[in-house]
Coordinates of C-alpha atoms and ligand atoms in Angstrom, one line a residue:
Chain A
M1 CA -62.0 109.3 156.5
A2 CA -60.6 108.3 159.8
I3 CA -60.6 104.7 161.0
G4 CA -59.2 103.2 164.2
N5 CA -55.9 104.4 165.7
G6 CA -56.2 107.7 164.0
F7 CA -54.9 106.4 160.7
K8 CA -56.3 107.9 157.6
L9 CA -57.3 105.4 155.0
R10 CA -56.5 107.6 152.1
E11 CA -53.1 108.4 153.5
R12 CA -52.3 104.8 154.0
V13 CA -53.4 103.8 150.5
S14 CA -51.4 106.6 148.9
E15 CA -48.4 105.7 151.0
A16 CA -48.6 102.1 150.0
A17 CA -49.1 103.0 146.4
D18 CA -46.1 105.3 146.6
S19 CA -43.8 102.7 148.1
F20 CA -44.9 100.2 145.5
R21 CA -44.1 102.7 142.8
R22 CA -40.6 103.1 144.4
S23 CA -40.1 99.3 144.4
P24 CA -37.5 97.7 142.1
L25 CA -40.3 95.7 140.4
W26 CA -42.3 98.8 139.4
E27 CA -39.2 100.7 138.4
S28 CA -38.1 97.8 136.2
M29 CA -41.4 97.5 134.4
F30 CA -41.3 100.9 132.7
R31 CA -38.6 102.4 130.6
P32 CA -37.5 105.9 131.1
G33 CA -40.1 108.5 130.2
S34 CA -43.1 106.3 130.9
P35 CA -46.0 108.2 132.4
F36 CA -46.4 105.4 134.8
K37 CA -42.9 106.0 136.3
R38 CA -42.5 108.1 139.4
G39 CA -41.9 111.8 138.8
Y40 CA -43.2 111.8 135.2
S41 CA -43.6 115.4 134.1
D42 CA -45.2 116.7 131.0
S43 CA -42.4 118.0 128.9
P44 CA -41.7 117.8 125.2
R45 CA -38.8 115.4 125.9
N46 CA -41.0 113.1 127.9
R47 CA -43.7 113.2 125.3
S48 CA -41.2 111.8 122.9
Y49 CA -40.0 109.3 125.4
V50 CA -43.5 108.0 126.0
I51 CA -43.5 106.6 122.4
M52 CA -39.8 106.1 121.8
N53 CA -39.1 104.0 124.9
N54 CA -42.3 102.0 124.5
V55 CA -43.5 99.0 122.7
L56 CA -45.8 101.4 120.9
Y57 CA -42.7 102.6 119.0
H58 CA -43.4 99.5 116.8
L59 CA -46.6 101.2 115.7
H60 CA -46.3 104.9 116.0
P61 CA -43.6 107.4 115.3
V62 CA -42.8 110.0 117.9
K63 CA -44.5 112.7 115.9
V64 CA -47.2 112.7 113.3
K65 CA -48.4 115.2 110.8
R66 CA -50.9 117.5 112.4
H67 CA -53.6 116.8 109.9
A68 CA -53.3 113.0 110.6
V69 CA -54.5 113.6 114.1
R70 CA -57.7 115.1 113.0
L71 CA -60.4 112.4 113.1
S72 CA -61.8 113.6 109.8
Y73 CA -58.8 112.5 107.8
T74 CA -58.5 108.7 108.4
L75 CA -61.8 108.5 110.4
C76 CA -59.6 106.1 112.3
L77 CA -60.9 103.3 110.1
G78 CA -57.6 101.5 109.7
G79 CA -57.0 101.7 113.4
L80 CA -60.5 100.5 114.2
S81 CA -60.2 97.6 111.8
F82 CA -57.1 96.6 113.8
F83 CA -58.8 97.2 117.1
L84 CA -61.8 95.1 116.0
F85 CA -59.4 92.3 115.0
I86 CA -57.9 92.4 118.5
L87 CA -61.4 92.4 120.1
L88 CA -62.4 89.4 117.9
T89 CA -59.2 87.5 118.9
I90 CA -60.0 88.0 122.6
T91 CA -63.7 87.1 122.4
G92 CA -62.8 84.3 120.0
I93 CA -60.4 82.7 122.5
F94 CA -63.2 82.8 125.1
L95 CA -65.6 81.1 122.6
M96 CA -63.0 78.4 121.9
F97 CA -63.2 77.2 125.5
Y98 CA -66.8 76.1 125.0
Y99 CA -66.7 74.9 121.4
R100 CA -66.1 71.5 119.8
P101 CA -65.7 71.5 116.0
T102 CA -67.6 68.3 115.3
A103 CA -70.9 67.8 113.6
P104 CA -73.8 67.9 116.1
A105 CA -71.6 68.9 119.1
A106 CA -70.8 72.3 117.6
Y107 CA -74.5 73.4 117.6
I108 CA -75.1 72.1 121.1
D109 CA -72.1 73.9 122.4
V110 CA -73.1 77.2 120.8
E111 CA -76.6 76.8 122.2
A112 CA -75.3 76.0 125.6
L113 CA -73.0 79.0 125.4
S114 CA -75.9 81.3 124.9
T115 CA -78.0 79.9 127.7
S116 CA -75.8 78.5 130.4
V117 CA -72.4 80.2 130.3
A118 CA -71.8 83.4 132.3
F119 CA -71.5 86.2 129.7
G120 CA -71.5 83.6 127.0
S121 CA -74.3 85.2 125.1
L122 CA -72.7 88.6 125.4
V123 CA -69.3 87.4 124.2
R124 CA -70.8 85.5 121.3
N125 CA -72.8 88.6 120.2
L126 CA -69.7 90.7 120.5
H127 CA -67.8 88.3 118.4
R128 CA -70.5 88.1 115.7
W129 CA -71.4 91.8 115.4
G130 CA -67.7 92.8 115.8
A131 CA -67.0 90.5 112.8
H132 CA -69.7 92.2 110.7
L133 CA -68.4 95.6 111.7
M134 CA -64.9 94.7 110.8
V135 CA -65.9 93.7 107.3
L136 CA -67.5 97.1 107.1
T137 CA -64.7 99.2 108.6
V138 CA -62.1 97.4 106.3
F139 CA -64.2 98.2 103.3
L140 CA -64.8 101.8 104.3
H141 CA -61.0 102.1 105.1
M142 CA -60.3 101.0 101.6
S143 CA -62.7 103.6 100.2
R144 CA -61.2 106.4 102.2
V145 CA -57.8 105.4 101.0
F146 CA -59.0 105.5 97.5
Y147 CA -60.7 108.9 97.8
H148 CA -57.6 110.3 99.3
G149 CA -55.5 108.9 96.4
A150 CA -53.4 107.5 99.3
Y151 CA -52.4 104.5 97.1
K152 CA -50.2 106.6 94.9
P153 CA -46.4 106.4 95.0
P154 CA -44.7 105.5 97.3
R155 CA -47.7 103.7 98.8
E156 CA -48.7 101.5 95.8
F157 CA -47.5 98.3 97.4
N158 CA -49.3 99.0 100.7
W159 CA -52.5 99.1 98.7
V160 CA -51.7 95.6 97.4
V161 CA -51.1 94.4 100.9
G162 CA -54.4 96.0 101.8
V163 CA -56.3 94.1 99.2
V164 CA -54.9 90.9 100.6
L165 CA -56.1 92.0 104.0
L166 CA -59.5 92.6 102.7
L167 CA -59.6 89.2 101.1
L168 CA -58.4 87.6 104.4
T169 CA -61.0 89.5 106.4
L170 CA -63.7 88.2 104.1
L171 CA -62.4 84.6 104.4
L172 CA -62.2 84.9 108.2
S173 CA -65.7 86.0 108.3
F174 CA -66.9 83.4 105.9
T175 CA -65.2 80.5 107.6
G176 CA -66.6 81.7 110.9
Y177 CA -70.1 81.7 109.5
L178 CA -70.2 77.9 109.4
L179 CA -69.1 77.2 112.9
P180 CA -72.5 77.5 114.8
W181 CA -73.6 74.6 112.6
D182 CA -77.2 75.7 112.4
Q183 CA -79.4 76.0 109.3
L184 CA -78.3 79.5 108.6
A185 CA -74.6 78.5 108.7
L186 CA -75.0 75.3 106.7
W187 CA -77.0 76.8 103.8
A188 CA -75.1 80.1 103.6
V189 CA -71.9 78.2 103.3
T190 CA -73.5 75.8 100.8
V191 CA -74.5 78.8 98.7
G192 CA -71.1 80.4 99.1
T193 CA -69.2 77.3 98.1
N194 CA -71.6 76.6 95.2
M195 CA -70.6 80.0 93.9
A196 CA -67.0 79.0 94.1
G197 CA -68.0 75.9 92.2
F198 CA -69.0 78.1 89.3
T199 CA -65.4 78.9 88.7
P200 CA -64.7 77.9 85.1
L201 CA -62.4 75.0 84.3
F202 CA -61.4 74.0 87.8
G203 CA -64.6 74.9 89.7
N204 CA -65.2 71.5 91.1
Q205 CA -61.7 71.3 92.4
V206 CA -62.0 74.6 94.2
K207 CA -65.2 73.5 95.7
F208 CA -63.8 70.2 96.8
A209 CA -60.8 71.8 98.4
L210 CA -63.0 74.2 100.3
L211 CA -65.4 71.6 101.5
G212 CA -63.1 68.7 102.1
G213 CA -65.7 66.6 100.1
I214 CA -68.4 67.2 97.6
E215 CA -70.8 68.8 100.0
V216 CA -70.8 70.5 103.4
T217 CA -70.0 67.8 106.0
G218 CA -68.3 67.4 109.4
N219 CA -65.0 67.5 107.4
T220 CA -65.9 71.0 106.2
L221 CA -66.7 72.1 109.7
L222 CA -63.3 70.9 110.9
R223 CA -61.6 72.5 107.9
F224 CA -63.3 75.8 108.4
Y225 CA -62.6 75.7 112.1
V226 CA -58.8 75.3 111.6
L227 CA -58.8 77.9 109.0
H228 CA -60.8 80.3 111.1
V229 CA -59.0 80.0 114.5
L230 CA -55.4 79.3 113.3
F231 CA -54.4 79.6 109.7
L232 CA -56.2 82.8 108.6
P233 CA -55.4 84.8 111.8
F234 CA -51.8 83.8 111.5
V235 CA -51.6 84.9 107.9
I236 CA -53.5 88.1 108.5
V237 CA -51.3 89.1 111.4
I238 CA -48.2 88.8 109.2
F239 CA -49.9 90.9 106.5
M240 CA -50.9 93.5 109.1
A241 CA -47.4 93.7 110.4
V242 CA -46.2 94.5 106.9
H243 CA -49.0 96.9 106.3
F244 CA -48.3 99.0 109.4
W245 CA -44.6 98.9 108.8
R246 CA -45.1 100.2 105.3
V247 CA -47.4 103.0 106.5
R248 CA -44.5 104.3 108.4
K249 CA -41.7 103.6 105.9
D250 CA -43.8 105.2 103.2
G251 CA -43.7 108.5 105.1
G252 CA -46.6 108.1 107.5
I253 CA -50.1 108.9 106.6
S254 CA -50.5 110.5 103.2
G255 CA -51.9 114.0 102.6
P256 CA -53.0 116.6 103.4
L257 CA -55.0 116.8 100.2
Chain B
M1 CA -40.9 128.5 101.7
A2 CA -44.5 129.5 101.4
E3 CA -45.6 126.1 102.8
I4 CA -44.1 126.5 106.2
P5 CA -46.9 127.1 108.7
E6 CA -46.8 130.4 110.4
H7 CA -46.3 129.1 114.0
L8 CA -43.3 127.0 112.9
L9 CA -41.7 130.0 111.4
K10 CA -42.2 131.9 114.6
R11 CA -40.9 129.1 116.7
S12 CA -37.7 128.9 114.7
A13 CA -37.3 132.7 114.6
E14 CA -37.6 132.8 118.4
A15 CA -34.9 130.2 118.8
Q16 CA -32.6 131.9 116.4
A17 CA -33.3 135.3 118.1
R18 CA -32.4 133.9 121.4
A19 CA -29.2 132.4 120.1
L20 CA -28.1 135.6 118.3
G21 CA -29.4 138.0 120.9
V22 CA -31.4 140.0 118.4
P23 CA -35.1 140.9 118.4
V24 CA -37.5 138.2 117.1
E25 CA -39.2 140.6 114.6
Q26 CA -35.9 141.2 112.9
V27 CA -35.1 137.5 112.5
L28 CA -38.6 136.8 111.3
A29 CA -38.3 139.5 108.7
E30 CA -35.0 138.1 107.6
I31 CA -36.4 134.6 107.3
R32 CA -39.3 135.9 105.2
G33 CA -36.7 137.7 103.1
E34 CA -38.2 141.1 103.9
A35 CA -35.1 142.6 105.4
A36 CA -31.5 142.5 104.5
P37 CA -29.6 140.2 106.7
E38 CA -27.7 141.9 109.4
P39 CA -24.2 140.7 109.9
P40 CA -24.3 138.7 113.0
A41 CA -22.9 140.2 116.1
R42 CA -20.4 137.4 116.5
T43 CA -16.8 138.1 117.2
P44 CA -14.9 137.3 114.0
P45 CA -12.6 134.4 114.4
S46 CA -9.5 135.6 116.0
P47 CA -6.5 135.3 113.7
A48 CA -4.7 133.3 116.3
A49 CA -7.4 130.8 116.2
S50 CA -7.7 130.4 112.5
E51 CA -4.0 130.2 112.0
A52 CA -2.7 126.7 111.9
R53 CA 0.6 125.8 113.0
P54 CA 3.1 124.5 110.5
S55 CA 3.2 120.9 109.6
A56 CA 6.7 120.7 110.8
P57 CA 7.9 117.7 112.8
S58 CA 5.4 115.2 111.6
G59 CA 4.8 113.4 114.8
I60 CA 4.0 110.3 112.8
P61 CA 5.3 107.4 114.9
E62 CA 8.4 105.7 113.7
H63 CA 6.9 102.3 113.2
L64 CA 4.2 103.7 111.0
L65 CA 6.7 105.5 108.9
R66 CA 8.6 102.3 108.5
R67 CA 5.6 100.3 107.5
T68 CA 4.7 102.9 104.8
A69 CA 8.3 102.9 103.6
E70 CA 8.3 99.1 103.4
A71 CA 5.2 99.0 101.4
K72 CA 6.4 101.7 99.1
A73 CA 9.7 100.1 98.6
E74 CA 8.1 96.9 97.6
V75 CA 6.1 98.6 95.0
V76 CA 8.9 100.8 93.7
G77 CA 11.5 98.2 94.0
S78 CA 14.1 100.3 95.8
S79 CA 15.5 99.7 99.3
V80 CA 13.5 100.5 102.4
E81 CA 16.2 102.7 103.8
Q82 CA 16.2 104.9 100.7
V83 CA 12.4 105.3 100.7
L84 CA 12.4 106.1 104.4
A85 CA 15.0 108.8 103.8
E86 CA 12.8 110.2 101.1
I87 CA 9.8 110.3 103.2
R88 CA 11.6 111.9 106.1
E89 CA 12.8 114.5 103.6
D90 CA 9.2 115.1 102.5
L91 CA 8.0 115.5 106.0
A92 CA 10.7 118.0 106.9
P93 CA 9.4 121.6 107.1
S94 CA 8.8 122.9 103.6
P95 CA 5.7 125.1 104.3
P96 CA 5.2 127.2 101.2
P97 CA 4.1 124.3 98.9
A98 CA 1.8 123.0 101.6
A99 CA 0.1 126.3 101.8
A100 CA -0.2 126.5 98.0
E101 CA -1.7 123.0 98.0
S102 CA -4.5 123.7 100.3
A103 CA -5.3 127.2 99.1
P104 CA -7.5 126.1 96.3
V105 CA -9.5 124.0 98.6
A106 CA -10.0 126.9 101.0
D107 CA -10.9 129.3 98.2
A108 CA -13.2 127.0 96.4
P109 CA -16.5 128.9 96.3
S110 CA -18.9 126.2 95.2
P111 CA -19.8 123.5 95.5
P112 CA -19.1 123.8 99.2
V113 CA -16.5 121.4 100.3
A114 CA -15.7 120.5 103.9
A115 CA -12.2 119.5 104.8
A116 CA -12.0 116.7 107.2
A117 CA -9.2 117.9 109.2
V118 CA -7.5 116.9 112.3
A119 CA -8.2 120.0 114.2
S120 CA -6.2 121.2 117.1
P121 CA -8.3 122.4 120.0
Q122 CA -7.3 126.0 119.3
D123 CA -9.1 125.7 116.0
S124 CA -12.4 124.6 117.2
P125 CA -13.9 128.1 117.7
S126 CA -13.3 129.0 114.1
M127 CA -14.7 125.7 113.0
A128 CA -17.8 126.3 114.9
A129 CA -18.1 129.8 113.5
S130 CA -18.3 128.7 110.0
S131 CA -20.2 125.5 110.5
P132 CA -23.7 125.4 109.0
A133 CA -25.2 124.8 112.5
A134 CA -24.9 128.5 113.1
S135 CA -27.1 128.9 110.0
S136 CA -25.7 132.3 109.6
P137 CA -27.3 134.7 107.1
D138 CA -23.8 136.2 106.5
P139 CA -23.2 135.4 102.9
S140 CA -19.4 135.6 103.3
D141 CA -19.1 132.3 105.0
N142 CA -21.9 130.5 103.2
G143 CA -20.4 127.4 101.7
A144 CA -16.9 128.3 102.7
A145 CA -14.6 125.4 103.1
T146 CA -13.6 124.6 106.6
A147 CA -10.0 124.2 105.6
V148 CA -7.5 126.2 107.5
T149 CA -4.5 127.3 105.6
P150 CA -1.3 126.4 107.4
R151 CA 1.1 129.3 107.8
P152 CA 4.8 129.1 108.0
V153 CA 5.0 130.0 111.6
A154 CA 7.3 128.2 113.9
P155 CA 5.5 126.3 116.6
P156 CA 5.5 127.9 120.0
E157 CA 7.5 125.8 122.3
D158 CA 4.8 125.5 124.8
I159 CA 2.4 123.4 122.6
P160 CA 1.8 120.3 124.7
E161 CA 2.6 116.9 123.3
G162 CA -0.4 115.5 121.4
V163 CA -1.7 118.8 120.2
R164 CA -0.3 118.9 116.8
P165 CA -1.0 121.3 114.0
Q166 CA -3.7 120.1 111.7
R167 CA -3.1 118.2 108.6
L168 CA -5.4 117.9 105.6
L169 CA -6.5 114.3 105.5
T170 CA -9.0 114.4 102.7
V171 CA -11.5 116.6 101.0
V172 CA -15.0 115.5 101.4
K173 CA -17.9 116.8 99.2
A174 CA -20.4 118.4 101.5
K175 CA -23.1 115.9 100.7
A176 CA -25.1 114.0 103.3
I177 CA -24.7 110.2 103.5
Q178 CA -28.5 109.9 103.3
Q179 CA -30.4 112.0 100.9
V180 CA -32.8 113.9 103.1
K181 CA -35.7 115.1 101.0
A182 CA -37.9 116.0 103.9
T183 CA -39.5 119.4 103.7
P184 CA -40.6 121.0 106.9
T185 CA -44.0 119.7 107.9
D186 CA -46.3 120.6 110.6
K187 CA -46.0 117.8 113.2
V188 CA -47.4 117.1 116.6
N189 CA -46.4 114.7 119.3
T190 CA -48.1 111.3 119.0
W191 CA -48.4 111.3 122.7
P192 CA -50.8 112.8 123.7
H193 CA -52.5 114.1 120.6
L194 CA -52.9 111.0 118.4
M195 CA -53.1 108.5 121.3
I196 CA -56.0 110.4 122.8
A197 CA -57.9 110.4 119.5
E198 CA -57.3 106.7 119.0
F199 CA -58.2 105.8 122.6
T200 CA -61.4 107.8 122.3
A201 CA -62.4 106.1 119.0
L202 CA -61.6 102.7 120.6
M203 CA -63.7 103.4 123.6
V204 CA -66.7 104.7 121.5
V205 CA -66.6 101.6 119.3
T206 CA -66.4 99.3 122.3
A207 CA -69.3 101.0 123.9
V208 CA -71.4 100.8 120.8
L209 CA -70.6 97.2 120.3
I210 CA -71.5 96.3 123.8
V211 CA -74.8 98.1 123.6
L212 CA -75.5 96.4 120.3
S213 CA -74.6 93.0 121.7
V214 CA -76.8 93.4 124.7
I215 CA -79.8 94.4 122.5
L216 CA -79.3 92.3 119.4
Q217 CA -79.0 88.5 119.8
A218 CA -76.9 86.8 117.2
P219 CA -79.0 84.4 115.3
L220 CA -79.0 80.7 116.0
L221 CA -81.5 78.7 114.0
E222 CA -82.3 75.0 114.2
L223 CA -79.5 72.4 113.9
A224 CA -78.1 72.0 110.5
N225 CA -80.3 69.7 108.4
F226 CA -79.2 68.5 105.0
N227 CA -82.7 67.4 104.1
Q228 CA -84.4 70.8 104.7
T229 CA -83.3 73.5 102.4
P230 CA -84.5 76.9 103.6
N231 CA -86.1 79.1 101.0
P232 CA -84.5 81.4 100.2
S233 CA -80.9 80.2 100.8
K234 CA -78.6 83.1 101.1
A235 CA -74.9 83.6 101.4
P236 CA -73.5 85.9 104.1
W237 CA -74.4 89.5 103.3
Y238 CA -71.0 90.5 102.0
F239 CA -71.4 87.9 99.3
L240 CA -75.0 88.8 98.5
G241 CA -73.9 91.3 95.8
L242 CA -72.2 88.4 94.1
Q243 CA -75.2 86.1 94.6
E244 CA -77.4 88.8 93.1
L245 CA -75.1 89.0 90.1
L246 CA -75.3 85.3 89.7
S247 CA -79.0 85.5 89.4
Y248 CA -78.7 87.7 86.3
Y249 CA -76.0 85.9 84.4
D250 CA -75.7 82.2 83.7
P251 CA -72.9 81.2 86.1
Q252 CA -71.6 78.5 83.8
V253 CA -71.2 81.1 81.0
A254 CA -70.2 84.2 82.8
G255 CA -68.4 82.7 85.7
V256 CA -68.6 84.6 88.9
I257 CA -65.6 83.6 90.9
I258 CA -63.2 84.3 88.0
P259 CA -64.6 87.8 87.6
S260 CA -64.3 88.4 91.3
I261 CA -60.8 87.0 91.4
T262 CA -59.8 89.2 88.4
G263 CA -61.7 91.9 90.3
L264 CA -59.3 91.4 93.2
V265 CA -56.3 91.4 90.9
G266 CA -57.7 94.4 89.2
F267 CA -58.0 96.1 92.6
M268 CA -54.4 95.3 93.4
A269 CA -53.5 96.8 90.0
I270 CA -55.2 100.2 90.7
P271 CA -52.0 102.0 91.8
Y272 CA -50.1 100.8 88.8
V273 CA -52.8 101.7 86.3
D274 CA -53.7 105.1 87.7
R275 CA -50.4 106.9 87.1
N276 CA -51.9 110.3 87.7
P277 CA -49.7 111.7 90.4
S278 CA -52.2 114.2 91.8
T279 CA -54.2 113.5 94.9
K280 CA -56.4 116.5 94.4
P281 CA -60.0 115.5 93.9
S282 CA -60.4 118.0 91.1
D283 CA -57.6 116.4 89.2
R284 CA -59.0 112.9 89.4
K285 CA -62.6 113.1 88.5
F286 CA -62.6 110.0 86.4
A287 CA -61.0 107.8 89.0
I288 CA -63.4 109.1 91.6
M289 CA -66.3 108.6 89.3
L290 CA -65.4 105.0 88.6
F291 CA -64.9 104.1 92.3
T292 CA -68.1 105.8 93.3
L293 CA -69.9 103.8 90.6
F294 CA -68.3 100.6 92.1
L295 CA -69.4 101.6 95.6
T296 CA -73.0 102.5 94.8
G297 CA -73.2 99.4 92.5
S298 CA -72.1 97.0 95.1
A299 CA -74.1 98.6 97.8
T300 CA -77.2 98.4 95.6
L301 CA -76.6 94.8 94.7
T302 CA -76.0 93.9 98.3
L303 CA -79.1 95.6 99.5
L304 CA -81.2 94.0 96.8
G305 CA -79.9 90.6 97.6
T306 CA -80.3 91.1 101.3
L307 CA -83.7 92.7 101.6
F308 CA -85.5 92.3 98.3
R309 CA -85.1 88.6 97.6
G310 CA -87.7 86.2 98.9
P311 CA -88.5 82.6 98.3
G312 CA -86.9 81.2 95.2
F313 CA -84.6 84.2 95.3
N314 CA -87.5 86.1 93.6
F315 CA -88.0 89.8 94.0
T316 CA -90.1 90.8 96.9
Y317 CA -90.5 93.7 99.3
P318 CA -88.9 93.2 102.7
W319 CA -92.2 94.0 104.5
A320 CA -94.2 91.7 102.2
D321 CA -92.6 88.4 103.1
G322 CA -91.4 89.5 106.4
I323 CA -87.8 88.5 105.7
W324 CA -86.2 91.4 107.4
F325 CA -88.7 92.2 110.2
D326 CA -89.3 88.7 111.4
D327 CA -85.6 88.2 111.8
L328 CA -85.3 91.4 113.6
K329 CA -88.0 90.4 116.0
D330 CA -86.1 87.2 116.7
W331 CA -82.8 88.9 117.2
V332 CA -83.9 91.8 119.5
H333 CA -84.2 90.8 123.0
F334 CA -84.5 93.1 126.0
E335 CA -84.0 91.4 129.2
Ligands
LIG1 C1 -57.5 94.1 108.1 C2 -57.5 95.1 107.4 C3 -56.8 96.4 107.5 C4 -56.2 97.0 108.6 C5 -56.2 96.5 110.1 C6 -55.6 98.2 108.2 C7 -54.9 99.2 109.0 C8 -54.4 100.4 108.5 C9 -54.0 101.4 109.4 C10 -54.0 101.4 110.9 C11 -53.6 102.5 108.6 C12 -53.1 103.8 109.1 C13 -54.0 104.9 108.5 C14 -55.5 104.8 108.8 O1 -55.9 104.4 110.0 O2 -56.3 105.0 107.9 C15 -53.7 102.0 107.2 C16 -53.3 102.7 106.1 C17 -53.4 102.3 104.8 N1 -54.1 101.2 104.4 FE1 -54.9 99.8 105.6 N2 -55.8 98.4 106.8 C18 -56.5 97.3 106.4 C19 -56.9 97.0 105.1 C20 -56.6 97.8 104.0 C21 -57.2 97.7 102.7 C22 -58.3 96.7 102.3 C23 -56.5 98.6 101.9 C24 -56.7 98.8 100.4 C25 -57.1 98.0 99.5 C26 -55.6 99.3 102.7 C27 -54.7 100.2 102.2 C28 -54.0 101.1 103.0 C29 -53.2 102.2 102.5 C30 -52.8 102.5 101.1 C31 -52.8 102.9 103.7 C32 -51.9 104.2 103.7 C33 -53.0 105.3 103.8 C34 -52.4 106.7 104.0 O3 -51.1 106.8 104.0 O4 -53.2 107.7 104.1 N3 -55.6 98.8 104.0 N4 -54.2 100.7 107.2

């Protein structure tokens, strides 16, 4: 496409892009072997560098067992649980901008979010369905690990870490359930915490600690809010870090069967 | 051996063939053990190279000698000068005993020992030749010690300063610092193979979620009202299995949270209870049966609690009381 003075737009754009990629800023952003660097070529060495010289090295080894790459082995369920957690964090931060954790305000905010905030309804839906999906993927991930016998030595402890992750996922979901402060939230949490109250011996204490009172109140809302947006994510991230680290230290993905 | 995948064998045979200059088929046959190993077409280490020069003038700096002598004198209780003289005497050329000393090391057939030696540059070809890196099929130098027997030959005058005949420092068992138990496995690069699969899965799930979120509106009922208990009141779906259980057993008697907490602890204990080392499904029928029972049981209870419980938490059909379909109508919104 030619525009004035005989300059070709495409040429100019690619020239500009090229000179930007030669700039010290761009050069400094990527470590050797990055595919974003100028002159990257597809070679076995560079394929290793892409991982080794990259923050991804915290998650992935340079090479993995061939069978682990096949989708049919892990079904990517652990990875998807992690991805959903990231997605929930991002959408959750967006929701926090519009939400006050006090008794009637919470409901009004959620309602306003769905009606008068750009993309508010979409983001809220993503957060809610994503949360349900995460409970499901974590549960299915556990089942796939069981059926593969992937909890057997040396992976016993990672299974234990996994059970904690499952519990934390459920708690995250449950504490989030109260936050819209509508009838569904109030009574689901009432039923849920009543179930906790059936704990023999110290049932009432458990219930009192969960609710911050003897029934669901504004205190409970604040309590669940802090657990939901701060405490539980903090703890689950730590457990996830240990979980991923153990996957690698225990020799990568188990199998093949 | 039998577990090494074919294409890996081939790749390694190719590399070895290129290094040795022999046909790939031959190497492949050797690796498989089908053909007798051919002595490699390497030039044998030249005698000149493998011969070490005598350990004559020690070349140990004077101040080190003195320090040693001082230490020894202190222990023995004799004078430093005397010890120093003794040491000098020891270091003076007396080759035959030295050869005799290191001979057993060099001859030791197994376990293989490697001599950590201060090698003079002339020796390095012979070191390389017998190093395991060559992975030679020649049985004669398998496991041979890398010690070079010093011979009583007078040093040529032209050996430059600093290039001294080698001395045996220590004998080190040929054992790795780290125990490497890895057996060869079939591996592929994470980039691009795994990353592409992951990225695809991520994109698919994102797309599905976005479509779902556009179609399905998350529920928001009326403002929380303590005076108006909905009928039925239900916990979130993932606890409905538990709620269902609660409706069968008297909670005060059976307890529910305790079983579920012990259930969690029990889950954590699975790897320590199931000591069967096999991961083959056919070897673990009982474990698989138990887990499948758990899965179908909890799925059934959850579905029952979600869909088949109406007012008063009594049994109903989802279409009879409109529990499921009314909600769905509320949630779905095409705009
Ligand atoms: C927030 C929840 C969780 C996340 C984000 C997560 C993530 C992951 C990831 C990414 C992997 C790598 C393999 C794969 O994708 O399947 C993995 C492996 C594993 N996970 Fe999880 N996981 C979670 C919960 C669990 C639970 C609930 C259990 C079991 C009770 C568990 C036990 C294991 C074990 C034993 C492995 C090793 C499997 C193997 O080597 O084949 N994880 N996890």
